[in-house]
mmCIF file of C-alpha atoms in Angstrom:
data_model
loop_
_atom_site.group_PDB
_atom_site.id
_atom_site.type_symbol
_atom_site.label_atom_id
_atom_site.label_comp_id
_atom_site.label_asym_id
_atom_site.label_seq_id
_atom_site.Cartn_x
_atom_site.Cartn_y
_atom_site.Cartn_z
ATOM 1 C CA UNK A 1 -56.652 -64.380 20.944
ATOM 2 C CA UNK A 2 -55.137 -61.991 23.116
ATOM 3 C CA UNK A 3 -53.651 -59.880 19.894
ATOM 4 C CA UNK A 4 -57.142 -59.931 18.205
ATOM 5 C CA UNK A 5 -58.589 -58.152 21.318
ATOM 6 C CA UNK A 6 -55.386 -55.539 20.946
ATOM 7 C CA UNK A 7 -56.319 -54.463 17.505
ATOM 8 C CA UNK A 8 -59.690 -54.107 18.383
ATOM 9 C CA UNK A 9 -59.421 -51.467 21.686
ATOM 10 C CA UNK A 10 -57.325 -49.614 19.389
ATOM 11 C CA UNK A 11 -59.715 -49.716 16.318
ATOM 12 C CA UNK A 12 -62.059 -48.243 18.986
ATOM 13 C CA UNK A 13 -59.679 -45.875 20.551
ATOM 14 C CA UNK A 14 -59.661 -43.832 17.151
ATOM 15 C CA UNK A 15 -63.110 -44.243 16.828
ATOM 16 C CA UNK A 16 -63.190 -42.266 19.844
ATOM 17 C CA UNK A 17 -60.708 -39.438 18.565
ATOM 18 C CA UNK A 18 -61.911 -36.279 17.282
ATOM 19 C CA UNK A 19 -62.013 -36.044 13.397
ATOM 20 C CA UNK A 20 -59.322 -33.199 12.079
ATOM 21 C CA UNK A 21 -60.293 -31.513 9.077
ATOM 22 C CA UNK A 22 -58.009 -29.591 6.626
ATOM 23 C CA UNK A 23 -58.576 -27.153 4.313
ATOM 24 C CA UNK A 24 -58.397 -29.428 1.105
ATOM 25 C CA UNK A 25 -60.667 -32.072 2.420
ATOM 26 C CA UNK A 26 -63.792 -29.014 2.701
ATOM 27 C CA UNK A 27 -62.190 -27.616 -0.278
ATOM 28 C CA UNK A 28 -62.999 -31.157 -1.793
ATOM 29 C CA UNK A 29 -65.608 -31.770 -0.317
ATOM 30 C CA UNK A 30 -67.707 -28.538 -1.033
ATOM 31 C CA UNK A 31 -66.619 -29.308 -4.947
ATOM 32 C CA UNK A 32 -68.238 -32.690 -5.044
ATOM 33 C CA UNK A 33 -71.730 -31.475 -3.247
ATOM 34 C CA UNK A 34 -71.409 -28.706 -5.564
ATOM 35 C CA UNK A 35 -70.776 -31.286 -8.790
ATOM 36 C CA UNK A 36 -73.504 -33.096 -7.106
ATOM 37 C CA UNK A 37 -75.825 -30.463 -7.589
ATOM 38 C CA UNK A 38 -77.412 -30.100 -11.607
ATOM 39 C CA UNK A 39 -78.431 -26.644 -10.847
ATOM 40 C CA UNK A 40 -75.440 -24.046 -12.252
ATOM 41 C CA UNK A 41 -76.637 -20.875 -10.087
ATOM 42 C CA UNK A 42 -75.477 -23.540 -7.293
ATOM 43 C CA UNK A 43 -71.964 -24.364 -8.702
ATOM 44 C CA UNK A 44 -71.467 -20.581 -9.419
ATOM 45 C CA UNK A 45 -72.253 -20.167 -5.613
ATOM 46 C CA UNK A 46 -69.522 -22.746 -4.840
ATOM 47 C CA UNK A 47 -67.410 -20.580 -6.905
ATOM 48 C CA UNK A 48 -67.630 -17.412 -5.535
ATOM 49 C CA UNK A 49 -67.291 -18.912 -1.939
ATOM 50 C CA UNK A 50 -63.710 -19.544 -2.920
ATOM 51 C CA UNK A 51 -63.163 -15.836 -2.698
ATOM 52 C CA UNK A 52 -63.271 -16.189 1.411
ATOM 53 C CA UNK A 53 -60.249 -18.257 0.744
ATOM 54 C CA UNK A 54 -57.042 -16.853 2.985
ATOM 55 C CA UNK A 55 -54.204 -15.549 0.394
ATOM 56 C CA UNK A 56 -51.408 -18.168 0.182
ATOM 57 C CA UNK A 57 -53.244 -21.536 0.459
ATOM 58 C CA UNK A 58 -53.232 -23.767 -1.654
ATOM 59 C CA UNK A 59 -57.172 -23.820 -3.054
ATOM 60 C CA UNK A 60 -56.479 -19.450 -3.198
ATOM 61 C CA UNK A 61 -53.304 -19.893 -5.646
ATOM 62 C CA UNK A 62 -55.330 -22.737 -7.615
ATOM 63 C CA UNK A 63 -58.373 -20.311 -8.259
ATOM 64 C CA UNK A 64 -56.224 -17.202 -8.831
ATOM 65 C CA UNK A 65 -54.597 -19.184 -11.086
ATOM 66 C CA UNK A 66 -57.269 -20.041 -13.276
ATOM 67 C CA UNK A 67 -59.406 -16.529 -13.284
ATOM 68 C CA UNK A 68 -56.183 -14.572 -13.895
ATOM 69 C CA UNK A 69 -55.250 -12.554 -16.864
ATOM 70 C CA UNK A 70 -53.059 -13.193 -19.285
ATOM 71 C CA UNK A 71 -50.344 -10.672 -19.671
ATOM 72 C CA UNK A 72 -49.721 -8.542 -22.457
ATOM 73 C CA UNK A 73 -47.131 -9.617 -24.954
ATOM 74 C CA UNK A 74 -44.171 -7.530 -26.053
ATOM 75 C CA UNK A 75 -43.828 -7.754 -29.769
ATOM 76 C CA UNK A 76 -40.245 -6.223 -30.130
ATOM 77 C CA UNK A 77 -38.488 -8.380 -27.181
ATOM 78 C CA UNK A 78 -36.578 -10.138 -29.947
ATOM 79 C CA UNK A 79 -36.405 -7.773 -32.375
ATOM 80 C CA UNK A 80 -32.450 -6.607 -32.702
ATOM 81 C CA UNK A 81 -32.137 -2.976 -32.707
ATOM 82 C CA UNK A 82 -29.007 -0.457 -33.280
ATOM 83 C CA UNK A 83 -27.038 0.456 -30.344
ATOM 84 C CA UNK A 84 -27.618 4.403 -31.203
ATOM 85 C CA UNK A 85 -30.839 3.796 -31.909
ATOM 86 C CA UNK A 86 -31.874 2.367 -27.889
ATOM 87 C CA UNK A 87 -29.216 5.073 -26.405
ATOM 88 C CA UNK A 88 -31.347 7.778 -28.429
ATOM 89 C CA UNK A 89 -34.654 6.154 -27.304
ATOM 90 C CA UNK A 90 -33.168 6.194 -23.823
ATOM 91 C CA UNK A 91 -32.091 9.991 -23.896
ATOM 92 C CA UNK A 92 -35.562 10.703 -25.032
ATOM 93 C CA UNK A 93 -37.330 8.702 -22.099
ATOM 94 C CA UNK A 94 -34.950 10.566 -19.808
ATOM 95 C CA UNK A 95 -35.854 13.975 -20.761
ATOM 96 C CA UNK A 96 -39.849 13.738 -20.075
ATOM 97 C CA UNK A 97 -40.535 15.139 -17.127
ATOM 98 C CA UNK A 98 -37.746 16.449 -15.909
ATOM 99 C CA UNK A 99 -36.878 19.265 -13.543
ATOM 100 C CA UNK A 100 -34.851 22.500 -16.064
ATOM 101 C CA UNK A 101 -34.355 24.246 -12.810
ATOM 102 C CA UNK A 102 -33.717 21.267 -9.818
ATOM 103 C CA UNK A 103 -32.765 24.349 -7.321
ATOM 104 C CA UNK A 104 -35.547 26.189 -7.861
ATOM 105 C CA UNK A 105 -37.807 23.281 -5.980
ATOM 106 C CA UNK A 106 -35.863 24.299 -2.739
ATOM 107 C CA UNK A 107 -36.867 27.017 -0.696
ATOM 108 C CA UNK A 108 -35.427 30.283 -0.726
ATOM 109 C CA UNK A 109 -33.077 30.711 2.434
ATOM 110 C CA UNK A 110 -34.036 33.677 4.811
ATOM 111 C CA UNK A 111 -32.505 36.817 4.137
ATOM 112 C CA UNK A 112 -31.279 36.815 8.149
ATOM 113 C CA UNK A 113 -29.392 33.499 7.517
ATOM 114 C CA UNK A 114 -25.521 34.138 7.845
ATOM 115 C CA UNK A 115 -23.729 33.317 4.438
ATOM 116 C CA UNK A 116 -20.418 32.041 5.037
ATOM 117 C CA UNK A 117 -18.041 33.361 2.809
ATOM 118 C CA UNK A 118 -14.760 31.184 2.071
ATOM 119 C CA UNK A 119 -11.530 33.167 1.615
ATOM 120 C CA UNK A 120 -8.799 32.093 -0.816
ATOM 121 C CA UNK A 121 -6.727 29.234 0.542
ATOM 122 C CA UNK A 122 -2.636 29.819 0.590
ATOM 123 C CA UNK A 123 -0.294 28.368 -2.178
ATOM 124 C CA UNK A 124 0.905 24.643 -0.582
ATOM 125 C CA UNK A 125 4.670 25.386 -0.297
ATOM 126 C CA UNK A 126 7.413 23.308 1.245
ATOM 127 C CA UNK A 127 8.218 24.205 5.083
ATOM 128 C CA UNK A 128 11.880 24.066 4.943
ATOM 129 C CA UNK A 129 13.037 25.328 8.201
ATOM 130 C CA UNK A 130 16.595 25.778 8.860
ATOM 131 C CA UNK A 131 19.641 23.952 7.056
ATOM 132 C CA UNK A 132 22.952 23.110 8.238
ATOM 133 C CA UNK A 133 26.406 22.161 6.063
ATOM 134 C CA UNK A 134 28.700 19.531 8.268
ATOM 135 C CA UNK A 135 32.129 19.542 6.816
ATOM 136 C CA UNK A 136 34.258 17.030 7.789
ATOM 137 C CA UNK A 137 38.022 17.974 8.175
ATOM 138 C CA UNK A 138 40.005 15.202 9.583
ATOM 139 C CA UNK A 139 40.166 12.508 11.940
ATOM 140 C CA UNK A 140 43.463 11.985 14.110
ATOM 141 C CA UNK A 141 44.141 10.212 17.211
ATOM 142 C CA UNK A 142 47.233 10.008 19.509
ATOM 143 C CA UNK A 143 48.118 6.718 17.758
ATOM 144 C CA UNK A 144 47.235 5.448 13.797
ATOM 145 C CA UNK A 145 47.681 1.736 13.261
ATOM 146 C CA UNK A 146 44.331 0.799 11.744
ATOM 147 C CA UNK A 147 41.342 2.519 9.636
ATOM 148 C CA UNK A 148 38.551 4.596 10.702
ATOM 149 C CA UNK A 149 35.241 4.859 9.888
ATOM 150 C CA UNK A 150 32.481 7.427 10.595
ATOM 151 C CA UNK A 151 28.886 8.201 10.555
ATOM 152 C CA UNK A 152 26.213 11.342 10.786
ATOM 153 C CA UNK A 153 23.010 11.371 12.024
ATOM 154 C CA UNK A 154 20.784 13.564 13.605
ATOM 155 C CA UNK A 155 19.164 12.129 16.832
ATOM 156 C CA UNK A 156 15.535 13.650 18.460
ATOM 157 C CA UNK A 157 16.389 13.004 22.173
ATOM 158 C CA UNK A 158 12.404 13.951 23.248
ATOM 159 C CA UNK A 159 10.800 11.537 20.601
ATOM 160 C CA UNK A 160 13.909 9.357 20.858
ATOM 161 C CA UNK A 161 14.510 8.042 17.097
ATOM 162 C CA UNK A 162 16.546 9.317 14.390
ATOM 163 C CA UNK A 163 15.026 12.309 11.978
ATOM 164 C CA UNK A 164 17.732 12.020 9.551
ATOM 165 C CA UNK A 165 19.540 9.714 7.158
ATOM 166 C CA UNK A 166 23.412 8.417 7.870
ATOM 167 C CA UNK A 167 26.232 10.036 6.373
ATOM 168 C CA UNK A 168 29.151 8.615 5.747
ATOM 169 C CA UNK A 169 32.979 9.857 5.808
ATOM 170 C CA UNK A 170 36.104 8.400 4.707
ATOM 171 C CA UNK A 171 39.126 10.629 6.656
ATOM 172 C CA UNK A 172 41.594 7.552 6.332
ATOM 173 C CA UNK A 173 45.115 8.229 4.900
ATOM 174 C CA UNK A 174 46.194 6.742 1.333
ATOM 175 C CA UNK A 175 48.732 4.081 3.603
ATOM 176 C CA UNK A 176 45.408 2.888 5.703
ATOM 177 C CA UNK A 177 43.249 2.698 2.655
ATOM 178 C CA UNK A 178 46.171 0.448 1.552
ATOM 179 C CA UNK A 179 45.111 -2.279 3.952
ATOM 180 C CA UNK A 180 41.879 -2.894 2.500
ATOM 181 C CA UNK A 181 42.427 -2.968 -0.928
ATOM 182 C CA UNK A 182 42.362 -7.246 -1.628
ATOM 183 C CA UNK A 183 38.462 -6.599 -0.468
ATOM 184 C CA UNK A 184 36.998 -4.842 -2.860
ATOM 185 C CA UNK A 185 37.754 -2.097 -6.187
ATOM 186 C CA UNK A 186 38.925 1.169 -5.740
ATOM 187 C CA UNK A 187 35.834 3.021 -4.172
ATOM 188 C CA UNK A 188 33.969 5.691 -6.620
ATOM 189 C CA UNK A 189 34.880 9.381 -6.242
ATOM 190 C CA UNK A 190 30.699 9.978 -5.042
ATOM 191 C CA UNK A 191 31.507 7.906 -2.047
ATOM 192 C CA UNK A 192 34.239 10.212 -0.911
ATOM 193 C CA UNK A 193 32.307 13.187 0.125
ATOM 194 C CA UNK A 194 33.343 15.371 3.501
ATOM 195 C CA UNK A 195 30.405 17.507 3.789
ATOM 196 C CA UNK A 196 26.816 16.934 3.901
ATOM 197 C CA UNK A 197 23.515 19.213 4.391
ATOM 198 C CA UNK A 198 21.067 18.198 7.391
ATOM 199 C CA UNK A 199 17.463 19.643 7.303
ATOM 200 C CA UNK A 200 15.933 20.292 10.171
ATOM 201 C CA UNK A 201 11.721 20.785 9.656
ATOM 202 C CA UNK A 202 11.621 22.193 12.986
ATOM 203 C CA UNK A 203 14.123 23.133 15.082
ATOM 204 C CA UNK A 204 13.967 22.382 18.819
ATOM 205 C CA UNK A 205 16.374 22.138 21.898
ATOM 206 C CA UNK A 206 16.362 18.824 21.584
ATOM 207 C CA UNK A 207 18.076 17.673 18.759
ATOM 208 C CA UNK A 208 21.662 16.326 18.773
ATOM 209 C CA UNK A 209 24.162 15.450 15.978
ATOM 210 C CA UNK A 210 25.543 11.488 16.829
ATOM 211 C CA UNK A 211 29.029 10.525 15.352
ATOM 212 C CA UNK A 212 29.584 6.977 15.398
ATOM 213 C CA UNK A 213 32.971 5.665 14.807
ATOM 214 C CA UNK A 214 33.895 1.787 13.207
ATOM 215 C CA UNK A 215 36.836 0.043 12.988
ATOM 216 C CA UNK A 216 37.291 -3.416 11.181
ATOM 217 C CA UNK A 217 36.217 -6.596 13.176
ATOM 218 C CA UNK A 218 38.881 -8.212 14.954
ATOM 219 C CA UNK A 219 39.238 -10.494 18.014
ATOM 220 C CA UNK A 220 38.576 -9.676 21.127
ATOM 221 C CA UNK A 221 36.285 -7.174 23.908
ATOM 222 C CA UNK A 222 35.552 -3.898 22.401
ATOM 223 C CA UNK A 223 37.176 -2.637 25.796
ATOM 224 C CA UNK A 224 40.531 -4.196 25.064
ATOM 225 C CA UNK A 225 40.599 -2.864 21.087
ATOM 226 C CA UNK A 226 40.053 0.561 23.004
ATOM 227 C CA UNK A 227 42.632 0.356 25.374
ATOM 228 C CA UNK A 228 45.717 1.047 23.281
ATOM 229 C CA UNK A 229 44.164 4.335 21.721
ATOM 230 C CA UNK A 230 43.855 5.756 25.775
ATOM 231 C CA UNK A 231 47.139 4.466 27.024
ATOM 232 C CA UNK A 232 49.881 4.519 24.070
ATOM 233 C CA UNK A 233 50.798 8.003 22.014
ATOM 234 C CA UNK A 234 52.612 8.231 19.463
ATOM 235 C CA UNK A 235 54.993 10.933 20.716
ATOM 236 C CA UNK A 236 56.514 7.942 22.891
ATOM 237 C CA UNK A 237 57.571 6.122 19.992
ATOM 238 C CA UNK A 238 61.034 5.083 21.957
ATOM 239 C CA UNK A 239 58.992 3.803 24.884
ATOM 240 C CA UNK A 240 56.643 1.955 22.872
ATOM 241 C CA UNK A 241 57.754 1.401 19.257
ATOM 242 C CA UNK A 242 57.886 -2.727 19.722
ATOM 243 C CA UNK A 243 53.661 -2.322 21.387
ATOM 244 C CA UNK A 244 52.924 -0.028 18.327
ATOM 245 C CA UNK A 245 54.616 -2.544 15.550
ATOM 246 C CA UNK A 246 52.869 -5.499 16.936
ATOM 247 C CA UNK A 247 49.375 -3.652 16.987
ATOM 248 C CA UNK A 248 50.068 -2.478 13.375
ATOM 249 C CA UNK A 249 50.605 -5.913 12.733
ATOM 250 C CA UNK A 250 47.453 -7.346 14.223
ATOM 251 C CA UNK A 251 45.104 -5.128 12.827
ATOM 252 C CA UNK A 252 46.858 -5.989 9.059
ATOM 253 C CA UNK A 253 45.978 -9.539 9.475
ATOM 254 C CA UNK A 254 42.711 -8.080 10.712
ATOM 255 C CA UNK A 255 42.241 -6.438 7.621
ATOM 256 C CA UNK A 256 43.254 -8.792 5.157
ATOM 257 C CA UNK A 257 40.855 -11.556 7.304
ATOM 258 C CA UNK A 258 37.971 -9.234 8.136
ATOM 259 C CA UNK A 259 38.114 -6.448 6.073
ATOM 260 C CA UNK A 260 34.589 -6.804 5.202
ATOM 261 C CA UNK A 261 33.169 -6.430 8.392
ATOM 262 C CA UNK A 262 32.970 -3.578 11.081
ATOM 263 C CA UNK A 263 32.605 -3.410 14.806
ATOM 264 C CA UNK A 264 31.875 -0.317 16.963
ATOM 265 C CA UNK A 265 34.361 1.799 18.126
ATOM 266 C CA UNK A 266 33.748 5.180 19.659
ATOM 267 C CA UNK A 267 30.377 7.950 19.814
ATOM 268 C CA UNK A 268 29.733 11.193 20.603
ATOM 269 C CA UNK A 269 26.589 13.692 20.447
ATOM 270 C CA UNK A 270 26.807 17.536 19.686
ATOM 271 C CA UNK A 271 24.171 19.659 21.037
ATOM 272 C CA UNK A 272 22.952 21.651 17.959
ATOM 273 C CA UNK A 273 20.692 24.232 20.050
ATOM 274 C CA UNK A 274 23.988 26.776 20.461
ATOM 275 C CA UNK A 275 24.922 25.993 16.890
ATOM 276 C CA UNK A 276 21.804 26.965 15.729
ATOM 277 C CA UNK A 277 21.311 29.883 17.657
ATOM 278 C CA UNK A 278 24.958 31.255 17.075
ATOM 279 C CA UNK A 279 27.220 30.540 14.170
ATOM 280 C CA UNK A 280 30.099 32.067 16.850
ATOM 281 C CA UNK A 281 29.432 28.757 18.917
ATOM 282 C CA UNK A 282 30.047 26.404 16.201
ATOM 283 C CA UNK A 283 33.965 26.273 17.138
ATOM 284 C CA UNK A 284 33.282 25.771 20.675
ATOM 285 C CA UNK A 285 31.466 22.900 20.419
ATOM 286 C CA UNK A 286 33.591 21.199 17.804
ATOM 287 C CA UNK A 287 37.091 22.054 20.075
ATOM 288 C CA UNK A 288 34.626 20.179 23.409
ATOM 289 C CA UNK A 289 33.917 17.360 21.005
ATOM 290 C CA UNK A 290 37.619 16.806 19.977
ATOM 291 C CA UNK A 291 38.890 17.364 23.591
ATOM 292 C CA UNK A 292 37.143 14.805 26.041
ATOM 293 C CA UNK A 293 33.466 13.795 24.685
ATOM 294 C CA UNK A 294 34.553 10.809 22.857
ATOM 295 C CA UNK A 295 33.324 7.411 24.565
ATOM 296 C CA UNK A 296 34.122 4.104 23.984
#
């Protein structure tokens, strides 16, 4: 009983709702009271009223749709034609109406308008700068019981990197070479050049030439492998002939061991302003360098 009386109060609920009506139901419903109607200056009325339609709904598309025209057809779509023949049709379409003188549809500048005029521009050419040839003599120290290596570079102190490629020298005597001869063939003449040109692009105070010196790895503190080159000379051979033969014999198990490998050994840094300024300061330098620059 009680669910009977439910569906009822809501039967009359939506009795009691307003009616919504969409555009297809008066669309619909003007067609059938039109088709109703047997008089044709009625239906044609019906018709027209379809023009108040918005654009984009669905009865507007639906009557566009049927009083639209059909489009004209294009005969040669399918029809295969030359290449030449389309790229010479296409030249031809190009060419109709088309501007001989483009410039001329721009307006004349005024005569008190300041031409610029562009000079020539220079031939590029390669900034050079200055040059410098680094010979390297020889290499001697109070004592010799191992080999020596060295290297060049040029060093920007300001910028602080390196503005030039390593060179390396070979100032080793035939009886040191010796020592390192199970490690490898007998190096190529190309790899035995003493001299070498540095470039410098532009030349400032603060540029210096770094020599780096290597020896071949061995035991022990770089301090200690030091040592014996500051304390022992070979002038005291008497005094120290048994310290020299057992350092001689140290650094040829060294080298027969380790000849592969390096470790560093000593560096210095040449001021190139004065050399570059005066030639008459190159010797200068070089006899400082030699005397007491050399750091461990």
């Amino acid at each position: 009983m009680s669910c009977a009386n439910t569906a009822e109060r809501h039967r009359d609920r939506q009795k009691e709702l307003p009616r919504q009506d969409f555009e297809r139901d008066e669309v619909a419903a003007a067609a059938e009271e039109c088709g109703s109607q047997g008089d044709p200056e009625d239906q044609k009325r019906c018709s027209a009223s379809l023009d108040n339609t918005p654009r984009g709904s669905w009865a507007s598309s639906i009557f566009d749709l049927k009083n639209c025209a059909a489009d004209s057809l294009l005969p040669s779509l399918l029809v295969r034609t030359a290449i030449e023949e389309t790229d010479g049709r296409n030249e031809e379409q190009r060419k109709e109406n088309r501007q001989r003188e483009i410039l001329a549809l721009f307006p004349a500048p005024d005569e008190d308008e300041v031409v610029e005029r562009c000079s020539i521009p220079e031939v590029p050419k390669e900034h050079f700068g200055q040059r410098m040839l680094v010979k390297c003599l020889s290499l001697k120290f109070e004592i010799e019981i191992e080999p020596i290596f060295g290297s060049l570079a040029l060093y920007d102190v300001k910028e602080k990197k390196k503005i030039s490629e390593n060179f390396y020298f070979d100032l080793n005597s035939e009886h040191m070479k010796s020592l390192l001869r199970a490690h490898g063939a007998h190096p190529a003449i190309s790899t035995l050049a003493r001299s070498a040109v540095f470039s410098l692009t532009h030349p400032s105070p603060d540029i210096f030439l770094v020599i780096k010196l290597e020896k071949v790895l061995q035991q022990g503190d770089i301090g200690e492998c030091c040592e014996p080159y500051m304390v022992l000379k070979e002038t005291d051979g008497a005094k120290n002939k048994e310290k020299l033969e057992k350092l001689r014999g140290a650094a040829e198990q060294f080298c027969t061991r380790l000849g592969q490998y390096r470790m560093p050994f000593a560096w210095t840094a040449i001021h190139l302003l004065n050399i570059i300024s005066s030639a008459g300061m190159l010797e200068r330098e070089t006899a400082e360098s030699e005397g007491g620059k050399w750091k461990c």
